[in-house]
mmCIF file with all atom_site columns, C-alpha atoms in Angstrom:
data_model
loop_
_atom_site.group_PDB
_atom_site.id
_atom_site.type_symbol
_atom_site.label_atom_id
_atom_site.label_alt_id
_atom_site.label_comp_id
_atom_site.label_asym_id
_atom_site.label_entity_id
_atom_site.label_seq_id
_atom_site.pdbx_PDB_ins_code
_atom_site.Cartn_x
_atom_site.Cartn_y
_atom_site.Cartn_z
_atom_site.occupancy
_atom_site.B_iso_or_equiv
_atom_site.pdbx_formal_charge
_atom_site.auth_seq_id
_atom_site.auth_comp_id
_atom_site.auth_asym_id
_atom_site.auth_atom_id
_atom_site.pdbx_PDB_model_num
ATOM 1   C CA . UNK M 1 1   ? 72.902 78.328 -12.828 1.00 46.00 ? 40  UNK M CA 1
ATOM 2   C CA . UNK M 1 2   ? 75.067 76.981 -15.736 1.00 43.00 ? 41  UNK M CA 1
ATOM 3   C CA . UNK M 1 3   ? 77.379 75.034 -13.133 1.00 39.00 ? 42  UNK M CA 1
ATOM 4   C CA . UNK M 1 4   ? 74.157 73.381 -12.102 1.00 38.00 ? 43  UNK M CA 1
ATOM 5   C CA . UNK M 1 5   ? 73.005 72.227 -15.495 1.00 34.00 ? 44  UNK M CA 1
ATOM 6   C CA . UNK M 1 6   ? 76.147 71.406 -16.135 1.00 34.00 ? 45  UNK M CA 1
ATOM 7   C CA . UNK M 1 7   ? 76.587 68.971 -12.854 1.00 36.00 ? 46  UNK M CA 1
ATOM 8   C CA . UNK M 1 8   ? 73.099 67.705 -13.789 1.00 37.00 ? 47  UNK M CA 1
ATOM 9   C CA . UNK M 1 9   ? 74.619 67.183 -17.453 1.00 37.00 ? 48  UNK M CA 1
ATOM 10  C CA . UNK M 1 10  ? 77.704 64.965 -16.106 1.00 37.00 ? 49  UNK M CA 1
ATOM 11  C CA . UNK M 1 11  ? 75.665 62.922 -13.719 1.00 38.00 ? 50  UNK M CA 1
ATOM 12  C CA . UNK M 1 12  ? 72.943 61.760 -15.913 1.00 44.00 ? 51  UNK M CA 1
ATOM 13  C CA . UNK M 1 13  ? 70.504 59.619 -14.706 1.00 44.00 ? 52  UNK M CA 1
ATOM 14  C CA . UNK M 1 14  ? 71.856 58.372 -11.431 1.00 50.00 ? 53  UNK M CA 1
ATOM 15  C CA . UNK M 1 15  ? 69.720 61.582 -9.992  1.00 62.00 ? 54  UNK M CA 1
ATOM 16  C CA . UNK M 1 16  ? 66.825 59.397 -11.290 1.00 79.00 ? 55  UNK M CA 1
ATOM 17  C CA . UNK M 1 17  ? 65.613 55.796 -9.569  1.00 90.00 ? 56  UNK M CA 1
ATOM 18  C CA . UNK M 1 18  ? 63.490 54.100 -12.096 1.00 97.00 ? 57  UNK M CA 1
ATOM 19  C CA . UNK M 1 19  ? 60.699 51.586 -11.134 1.00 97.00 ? 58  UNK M CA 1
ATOM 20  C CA . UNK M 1 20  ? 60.576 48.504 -13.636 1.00 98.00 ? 59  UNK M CA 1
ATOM 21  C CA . UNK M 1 21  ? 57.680 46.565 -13.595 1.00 98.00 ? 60  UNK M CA 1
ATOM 22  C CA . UNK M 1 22  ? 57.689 42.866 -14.424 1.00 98.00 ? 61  UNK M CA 1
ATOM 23  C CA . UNK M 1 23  ? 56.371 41.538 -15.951 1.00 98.00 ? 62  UNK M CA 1
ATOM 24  C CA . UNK M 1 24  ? 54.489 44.914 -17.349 1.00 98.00 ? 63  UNK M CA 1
ATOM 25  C CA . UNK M 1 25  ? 57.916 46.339 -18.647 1.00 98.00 ? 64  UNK M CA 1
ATOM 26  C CA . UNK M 1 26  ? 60.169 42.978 -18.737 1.00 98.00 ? 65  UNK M CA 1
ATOM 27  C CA . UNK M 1 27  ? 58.784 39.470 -19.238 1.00 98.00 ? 66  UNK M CA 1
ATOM 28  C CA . UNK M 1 28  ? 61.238 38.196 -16.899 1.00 98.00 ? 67  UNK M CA 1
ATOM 29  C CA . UNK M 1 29  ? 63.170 39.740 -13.858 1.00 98.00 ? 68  UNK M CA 1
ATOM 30  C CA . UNK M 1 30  ? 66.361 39.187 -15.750 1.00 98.00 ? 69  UNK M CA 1
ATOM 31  C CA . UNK M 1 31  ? 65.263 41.605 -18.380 1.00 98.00 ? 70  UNK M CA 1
ATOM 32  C CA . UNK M 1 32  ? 64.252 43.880 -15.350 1.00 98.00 ? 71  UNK M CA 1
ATOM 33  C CA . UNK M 1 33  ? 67.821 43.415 -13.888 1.00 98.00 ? 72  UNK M CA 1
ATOM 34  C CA . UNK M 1 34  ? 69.559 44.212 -17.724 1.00 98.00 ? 73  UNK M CA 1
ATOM 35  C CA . UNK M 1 35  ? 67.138 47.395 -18.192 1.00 98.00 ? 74  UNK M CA 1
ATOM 36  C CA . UNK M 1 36  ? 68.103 48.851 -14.417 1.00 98.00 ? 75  UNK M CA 1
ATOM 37  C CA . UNK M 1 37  ? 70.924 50.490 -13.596 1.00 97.00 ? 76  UNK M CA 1
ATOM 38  C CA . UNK M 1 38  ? 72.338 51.230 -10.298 1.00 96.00 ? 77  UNK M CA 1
ATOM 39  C CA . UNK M 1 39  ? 69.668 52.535 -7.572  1.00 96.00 ? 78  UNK M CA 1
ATOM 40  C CA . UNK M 1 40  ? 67.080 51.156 -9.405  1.00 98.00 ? 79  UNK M CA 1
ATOM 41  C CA . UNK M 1 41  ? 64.586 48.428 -8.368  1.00 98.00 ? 80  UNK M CA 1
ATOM 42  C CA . UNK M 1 42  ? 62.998 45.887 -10.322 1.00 98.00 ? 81  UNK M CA 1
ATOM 43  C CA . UNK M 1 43  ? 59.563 45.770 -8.779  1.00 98.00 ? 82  UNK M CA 1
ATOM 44  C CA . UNK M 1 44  ? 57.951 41.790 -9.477  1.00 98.00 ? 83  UNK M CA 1
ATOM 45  C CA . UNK M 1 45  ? 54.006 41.096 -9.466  1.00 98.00 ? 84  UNK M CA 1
ATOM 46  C CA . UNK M 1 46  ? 52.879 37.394 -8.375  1.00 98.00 ? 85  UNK M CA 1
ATOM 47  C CA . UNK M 1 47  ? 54.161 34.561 -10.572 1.00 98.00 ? 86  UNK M CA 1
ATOM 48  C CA . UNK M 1 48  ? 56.328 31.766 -11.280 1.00 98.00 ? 87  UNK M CA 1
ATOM 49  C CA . UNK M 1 49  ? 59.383 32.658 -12.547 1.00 98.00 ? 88  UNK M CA 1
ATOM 50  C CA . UNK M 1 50  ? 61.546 29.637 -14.047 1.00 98.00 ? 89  UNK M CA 1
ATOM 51  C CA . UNK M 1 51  ? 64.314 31.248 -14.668 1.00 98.00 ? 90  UNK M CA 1
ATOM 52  C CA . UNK M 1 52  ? 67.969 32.339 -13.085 1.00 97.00 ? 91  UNK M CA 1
ATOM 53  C CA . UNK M 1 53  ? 69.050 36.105 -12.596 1.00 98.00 ? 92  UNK M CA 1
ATOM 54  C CA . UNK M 1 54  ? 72.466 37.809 -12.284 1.00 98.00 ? 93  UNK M CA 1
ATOM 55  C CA . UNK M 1 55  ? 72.558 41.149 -10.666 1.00 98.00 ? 94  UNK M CA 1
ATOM 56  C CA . UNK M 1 56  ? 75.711 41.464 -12.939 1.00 96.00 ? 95  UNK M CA 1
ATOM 57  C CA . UNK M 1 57  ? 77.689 43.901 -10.499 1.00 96.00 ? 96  UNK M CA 1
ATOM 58  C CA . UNK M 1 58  ? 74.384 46.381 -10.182 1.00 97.00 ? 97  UNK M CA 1
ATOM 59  C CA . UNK M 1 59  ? 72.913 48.335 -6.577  1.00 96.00 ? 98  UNK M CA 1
ATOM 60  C CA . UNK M 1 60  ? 69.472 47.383 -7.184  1.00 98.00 ? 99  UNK M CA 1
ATOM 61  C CA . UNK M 1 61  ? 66.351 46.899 -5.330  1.00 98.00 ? 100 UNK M CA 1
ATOM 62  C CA . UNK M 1 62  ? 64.943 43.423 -6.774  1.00 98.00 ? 101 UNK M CA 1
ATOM 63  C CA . UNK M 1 63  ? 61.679 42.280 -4.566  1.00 98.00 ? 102 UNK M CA 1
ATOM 64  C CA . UNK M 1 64  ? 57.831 41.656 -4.885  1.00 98.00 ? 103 UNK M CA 1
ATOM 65  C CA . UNK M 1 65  ? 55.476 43.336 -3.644  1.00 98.00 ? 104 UNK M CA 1
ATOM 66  C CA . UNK M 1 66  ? 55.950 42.674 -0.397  1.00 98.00 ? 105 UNK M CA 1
ATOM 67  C CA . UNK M 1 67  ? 58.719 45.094 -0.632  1.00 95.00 ? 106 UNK M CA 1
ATOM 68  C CA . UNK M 1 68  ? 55.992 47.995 -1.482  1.00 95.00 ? 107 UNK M CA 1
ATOM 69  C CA . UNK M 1 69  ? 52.667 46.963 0.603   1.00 97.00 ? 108 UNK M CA 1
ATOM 70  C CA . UNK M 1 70  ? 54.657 45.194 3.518   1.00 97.00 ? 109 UNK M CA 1
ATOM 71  C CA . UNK M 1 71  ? 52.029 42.431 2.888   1.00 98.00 ? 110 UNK M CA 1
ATOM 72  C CA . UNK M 1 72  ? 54.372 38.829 3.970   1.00 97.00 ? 111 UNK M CA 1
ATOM 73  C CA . UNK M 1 73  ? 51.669 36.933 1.744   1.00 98.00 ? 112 UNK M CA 1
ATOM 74  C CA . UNK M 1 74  ? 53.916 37.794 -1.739  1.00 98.00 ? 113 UNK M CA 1
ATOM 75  C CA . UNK M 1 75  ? 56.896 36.040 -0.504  1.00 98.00 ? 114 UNK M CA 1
ATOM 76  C CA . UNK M 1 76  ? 55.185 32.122 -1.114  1.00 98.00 ? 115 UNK M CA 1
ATOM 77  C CA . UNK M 1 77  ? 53.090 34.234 -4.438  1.00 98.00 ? 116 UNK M CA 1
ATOM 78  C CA . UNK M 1 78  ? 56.232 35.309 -6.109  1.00 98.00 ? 117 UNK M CA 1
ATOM 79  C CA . UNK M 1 79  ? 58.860 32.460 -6.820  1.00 98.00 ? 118 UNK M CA 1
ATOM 80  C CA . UNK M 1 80  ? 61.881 32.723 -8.514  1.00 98.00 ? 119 UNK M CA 1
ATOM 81  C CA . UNK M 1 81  ? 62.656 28.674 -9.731  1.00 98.00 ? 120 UNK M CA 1
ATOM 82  C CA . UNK M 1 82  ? 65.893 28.072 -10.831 1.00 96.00 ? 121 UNK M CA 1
ATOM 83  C CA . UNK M 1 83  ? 65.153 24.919 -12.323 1.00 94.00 ? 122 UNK M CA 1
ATOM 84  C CA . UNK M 1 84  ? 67.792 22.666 -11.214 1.00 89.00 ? 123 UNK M CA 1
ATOM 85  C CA . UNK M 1 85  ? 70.713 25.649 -11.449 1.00 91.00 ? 124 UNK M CA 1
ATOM 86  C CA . UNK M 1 86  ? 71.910 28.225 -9.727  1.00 93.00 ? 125 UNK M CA 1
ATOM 87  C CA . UNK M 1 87  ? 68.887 30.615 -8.984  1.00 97.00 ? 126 UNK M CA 1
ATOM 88  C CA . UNK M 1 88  ? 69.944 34.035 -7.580  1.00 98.00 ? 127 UNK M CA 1
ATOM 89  C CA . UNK M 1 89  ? 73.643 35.657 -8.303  1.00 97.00 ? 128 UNK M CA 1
ATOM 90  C CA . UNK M 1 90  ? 75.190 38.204 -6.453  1.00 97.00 ? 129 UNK M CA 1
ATOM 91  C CA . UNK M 1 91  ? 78.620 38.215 -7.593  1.00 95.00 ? 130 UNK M CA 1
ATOM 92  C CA . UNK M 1 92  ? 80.623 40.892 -8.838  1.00 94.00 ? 131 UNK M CA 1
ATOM 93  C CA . UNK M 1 93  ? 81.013 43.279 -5.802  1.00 93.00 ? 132 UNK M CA 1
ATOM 94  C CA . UNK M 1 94  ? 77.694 44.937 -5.845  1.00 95.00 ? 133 UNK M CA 1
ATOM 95  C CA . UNK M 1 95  ? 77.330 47.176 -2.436  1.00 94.00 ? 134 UNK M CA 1
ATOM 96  C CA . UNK M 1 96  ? 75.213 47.731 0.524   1.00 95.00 ? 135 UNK M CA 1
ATOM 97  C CA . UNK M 1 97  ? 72.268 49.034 -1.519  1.00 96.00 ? 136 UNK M CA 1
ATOM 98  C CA . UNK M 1 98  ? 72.077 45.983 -3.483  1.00 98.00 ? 137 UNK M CA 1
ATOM 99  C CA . UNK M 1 99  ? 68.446 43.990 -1.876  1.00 98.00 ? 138 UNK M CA 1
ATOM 100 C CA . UNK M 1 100 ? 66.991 41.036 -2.570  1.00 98.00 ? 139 UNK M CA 1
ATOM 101 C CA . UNK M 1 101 ? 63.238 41.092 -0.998  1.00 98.00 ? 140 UNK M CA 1
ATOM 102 C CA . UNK M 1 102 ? 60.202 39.107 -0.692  1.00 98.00 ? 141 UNK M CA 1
ATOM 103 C CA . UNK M 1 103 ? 60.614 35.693 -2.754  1.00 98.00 ? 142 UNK M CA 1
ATOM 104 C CA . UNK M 1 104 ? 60.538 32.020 -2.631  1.00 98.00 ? 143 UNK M CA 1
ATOM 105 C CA . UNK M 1 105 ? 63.471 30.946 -4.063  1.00 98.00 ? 144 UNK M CA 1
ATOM 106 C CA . UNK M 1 106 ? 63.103 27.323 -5.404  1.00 97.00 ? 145 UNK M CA 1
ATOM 107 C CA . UNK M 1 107 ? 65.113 24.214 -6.851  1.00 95.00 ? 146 UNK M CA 1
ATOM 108 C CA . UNK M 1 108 ? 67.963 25.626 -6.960  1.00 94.00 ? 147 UNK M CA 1
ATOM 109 C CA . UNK M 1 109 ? 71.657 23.832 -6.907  1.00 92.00 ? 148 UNK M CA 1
ATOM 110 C CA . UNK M 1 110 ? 71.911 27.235 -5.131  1.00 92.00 ? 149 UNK M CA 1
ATOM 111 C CA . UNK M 1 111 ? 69.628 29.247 -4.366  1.00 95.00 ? 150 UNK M CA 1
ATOM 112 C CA . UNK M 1 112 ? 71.600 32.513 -3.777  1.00 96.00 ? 151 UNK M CA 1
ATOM 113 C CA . UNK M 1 113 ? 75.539 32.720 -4.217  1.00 95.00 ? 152 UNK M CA 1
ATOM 114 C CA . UNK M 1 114 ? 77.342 35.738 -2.830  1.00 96.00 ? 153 UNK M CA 1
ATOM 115 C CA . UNK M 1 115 ? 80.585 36.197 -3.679  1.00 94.00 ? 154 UNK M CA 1
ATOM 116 C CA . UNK M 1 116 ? 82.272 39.853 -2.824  1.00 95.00 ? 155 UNK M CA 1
ATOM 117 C CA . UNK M 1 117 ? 79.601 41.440 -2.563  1.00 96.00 ? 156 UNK M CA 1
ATOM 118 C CA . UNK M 1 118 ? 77.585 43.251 0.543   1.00 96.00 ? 157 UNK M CA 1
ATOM 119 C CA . UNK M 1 119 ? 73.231 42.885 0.024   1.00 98.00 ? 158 UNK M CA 1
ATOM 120 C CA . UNK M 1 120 ? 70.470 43.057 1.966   1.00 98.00 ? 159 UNK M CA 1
ATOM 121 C CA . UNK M 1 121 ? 68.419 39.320 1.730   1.00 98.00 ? 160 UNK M CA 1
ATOM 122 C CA . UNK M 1 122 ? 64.682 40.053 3.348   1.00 98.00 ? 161 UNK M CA 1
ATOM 123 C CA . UNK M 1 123 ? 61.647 38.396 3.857   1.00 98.00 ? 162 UNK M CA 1
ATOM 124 C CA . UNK M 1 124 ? 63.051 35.616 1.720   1.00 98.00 ? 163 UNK M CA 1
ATOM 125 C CA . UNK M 1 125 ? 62.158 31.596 1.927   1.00 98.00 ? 164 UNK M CA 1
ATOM 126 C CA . UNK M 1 126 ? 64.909 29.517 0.192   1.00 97.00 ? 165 UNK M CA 1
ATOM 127 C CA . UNK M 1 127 ? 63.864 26.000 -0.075  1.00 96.00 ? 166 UNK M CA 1
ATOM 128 C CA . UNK M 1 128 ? 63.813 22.725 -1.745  1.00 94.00 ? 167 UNK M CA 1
ATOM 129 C CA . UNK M 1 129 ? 67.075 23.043 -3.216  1.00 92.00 ? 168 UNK M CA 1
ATOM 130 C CA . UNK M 1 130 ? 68.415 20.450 -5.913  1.00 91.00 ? 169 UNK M CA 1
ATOM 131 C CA . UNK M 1 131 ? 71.355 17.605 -6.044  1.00 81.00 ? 170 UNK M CA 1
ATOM 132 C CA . UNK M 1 132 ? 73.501 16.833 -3.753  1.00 77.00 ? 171 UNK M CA 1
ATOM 133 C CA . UNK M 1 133 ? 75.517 19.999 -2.862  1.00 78.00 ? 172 UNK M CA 1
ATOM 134 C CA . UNK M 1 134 ? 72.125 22.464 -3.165  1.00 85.00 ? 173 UNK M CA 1
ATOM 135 C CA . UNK M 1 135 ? 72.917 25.420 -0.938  1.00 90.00 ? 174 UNK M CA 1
ATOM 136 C CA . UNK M 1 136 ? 70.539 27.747 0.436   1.00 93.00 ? 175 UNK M CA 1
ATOM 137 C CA . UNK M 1 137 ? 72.477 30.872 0.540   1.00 94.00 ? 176 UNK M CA 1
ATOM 138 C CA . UNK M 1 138 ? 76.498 30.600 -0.199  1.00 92.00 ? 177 UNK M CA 1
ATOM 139 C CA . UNK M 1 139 ? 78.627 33.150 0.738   1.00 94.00 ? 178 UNK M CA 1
ATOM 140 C CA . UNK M 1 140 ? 82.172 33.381 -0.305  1.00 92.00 ? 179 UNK M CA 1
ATOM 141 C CA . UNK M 1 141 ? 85.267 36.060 -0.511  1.00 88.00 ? 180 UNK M CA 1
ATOM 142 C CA . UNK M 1 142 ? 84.330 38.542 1.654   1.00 89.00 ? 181 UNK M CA 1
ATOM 143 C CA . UNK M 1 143 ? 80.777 39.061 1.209   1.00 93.00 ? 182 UNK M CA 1
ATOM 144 C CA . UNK M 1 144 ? 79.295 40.913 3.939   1.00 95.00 ? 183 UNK M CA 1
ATOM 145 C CA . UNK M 1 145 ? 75.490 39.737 3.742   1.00 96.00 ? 184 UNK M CA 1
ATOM 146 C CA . UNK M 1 146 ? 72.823 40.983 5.428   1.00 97.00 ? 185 UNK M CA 1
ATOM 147 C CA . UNK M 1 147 ? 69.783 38.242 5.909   1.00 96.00 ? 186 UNK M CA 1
ATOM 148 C CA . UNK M 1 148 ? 66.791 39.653 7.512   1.00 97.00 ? 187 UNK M CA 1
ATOM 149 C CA . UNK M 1 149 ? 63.200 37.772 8.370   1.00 97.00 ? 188 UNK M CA 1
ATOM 150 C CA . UNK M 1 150 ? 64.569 34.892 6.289   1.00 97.00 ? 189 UNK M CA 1
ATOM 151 C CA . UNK M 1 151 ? 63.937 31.212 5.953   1.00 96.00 ? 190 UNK M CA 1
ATOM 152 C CA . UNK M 1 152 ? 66.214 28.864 5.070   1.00 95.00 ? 191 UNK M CA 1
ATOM 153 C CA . UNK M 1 153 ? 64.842 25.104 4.534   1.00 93.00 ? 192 UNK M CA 1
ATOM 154 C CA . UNK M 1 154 ? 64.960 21.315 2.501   1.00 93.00 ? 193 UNK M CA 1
ATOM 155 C CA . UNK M 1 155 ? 68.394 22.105 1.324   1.00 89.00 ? 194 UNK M CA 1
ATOM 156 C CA . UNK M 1 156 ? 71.576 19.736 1.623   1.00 87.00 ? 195 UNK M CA 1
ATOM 157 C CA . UNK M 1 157 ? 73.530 22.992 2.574   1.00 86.00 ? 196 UNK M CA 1
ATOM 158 C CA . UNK M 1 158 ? 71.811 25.725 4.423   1.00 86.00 ? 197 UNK M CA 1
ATOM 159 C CA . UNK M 1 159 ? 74.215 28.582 4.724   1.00 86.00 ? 198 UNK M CA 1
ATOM 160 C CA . UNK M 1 160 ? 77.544 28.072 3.341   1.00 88.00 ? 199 UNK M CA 1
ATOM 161 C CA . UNK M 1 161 ? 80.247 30.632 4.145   1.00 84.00 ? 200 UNK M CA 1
ATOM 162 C CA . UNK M 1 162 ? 83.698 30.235 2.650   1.00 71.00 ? 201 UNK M CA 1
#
């Protein structure tokens, strides 16, 4: 029984997901993202969201609630704008149970940059990028991405892999 608490003890809380609402919990996914750690997901109501997220080397779930009710109508409700910048960054080798789900990703110079890193993009529409090198989704150094029921569109780059 001891060597049980003990094991408990030493793993903390990865024996624990947590759910973080935004923008109940976190005004913004990116404070979602900074409160998670890995296994987590960072669960995102309807909204506009003008802002730019790192993942920051974390496996976590990010997606609206498409990814809970399996409803497809979230994906145009829930829209990450990057405002002319980068807009999604998956960079510093997060794994295979990294996801990105249910968005429209918008105005982006890119909209989502992989670079070593292995997630899961679904039910995702990455559009209307910005200037003259936007790229939907670039992929770089080895990333092994996974892009499910995905749309890709009004970008000068669609899918970029280096």
């Amino acid at each position: 029984m001891i060597r049980i608490l003990i094991i408990i003890f030493l793993t903390g809380n990865s024996l624990f997901a947590t759910i973080i609402n935004v923008p109940d919990d976190y005004s913004t996914i990116q404070g979602g993202i900074d409160a998670s750690g890995d296994g987590d997901t960072v669960l995102v109501q309807p909204g506009t969201y003008v802002e730019n997220i790192d993942y920051s080397g974390k496996s976590i779930v990010v997606g609206s609630l498409t990814l809970t009710t399996g409803d497809t109508s979230y994906i145009s409700q829930t829209v990450i704008d990057g405002s002319g910048s980068y807009v999604v960054k998956i960079e510093n080798e997060e794994g295979e149970s990294t996801v990105l789900a249910g968005f429209s990703i918008v105005n982006g110079s890119r909209g989502i940059s992989c670079t070593g890193s292995s997630p899961l993009l679904e039910n995702l529409i990455i559009r209307d990028g910005t200037g003259s090198w936007s790229y939907g989704i670039f992929i770089y150094n080895g990333s092994n991405v996974r892009l499910r029921n995905s749309e890709v569109y009004n970008n000068n780059i669609g899918i970029n892999i280096s």
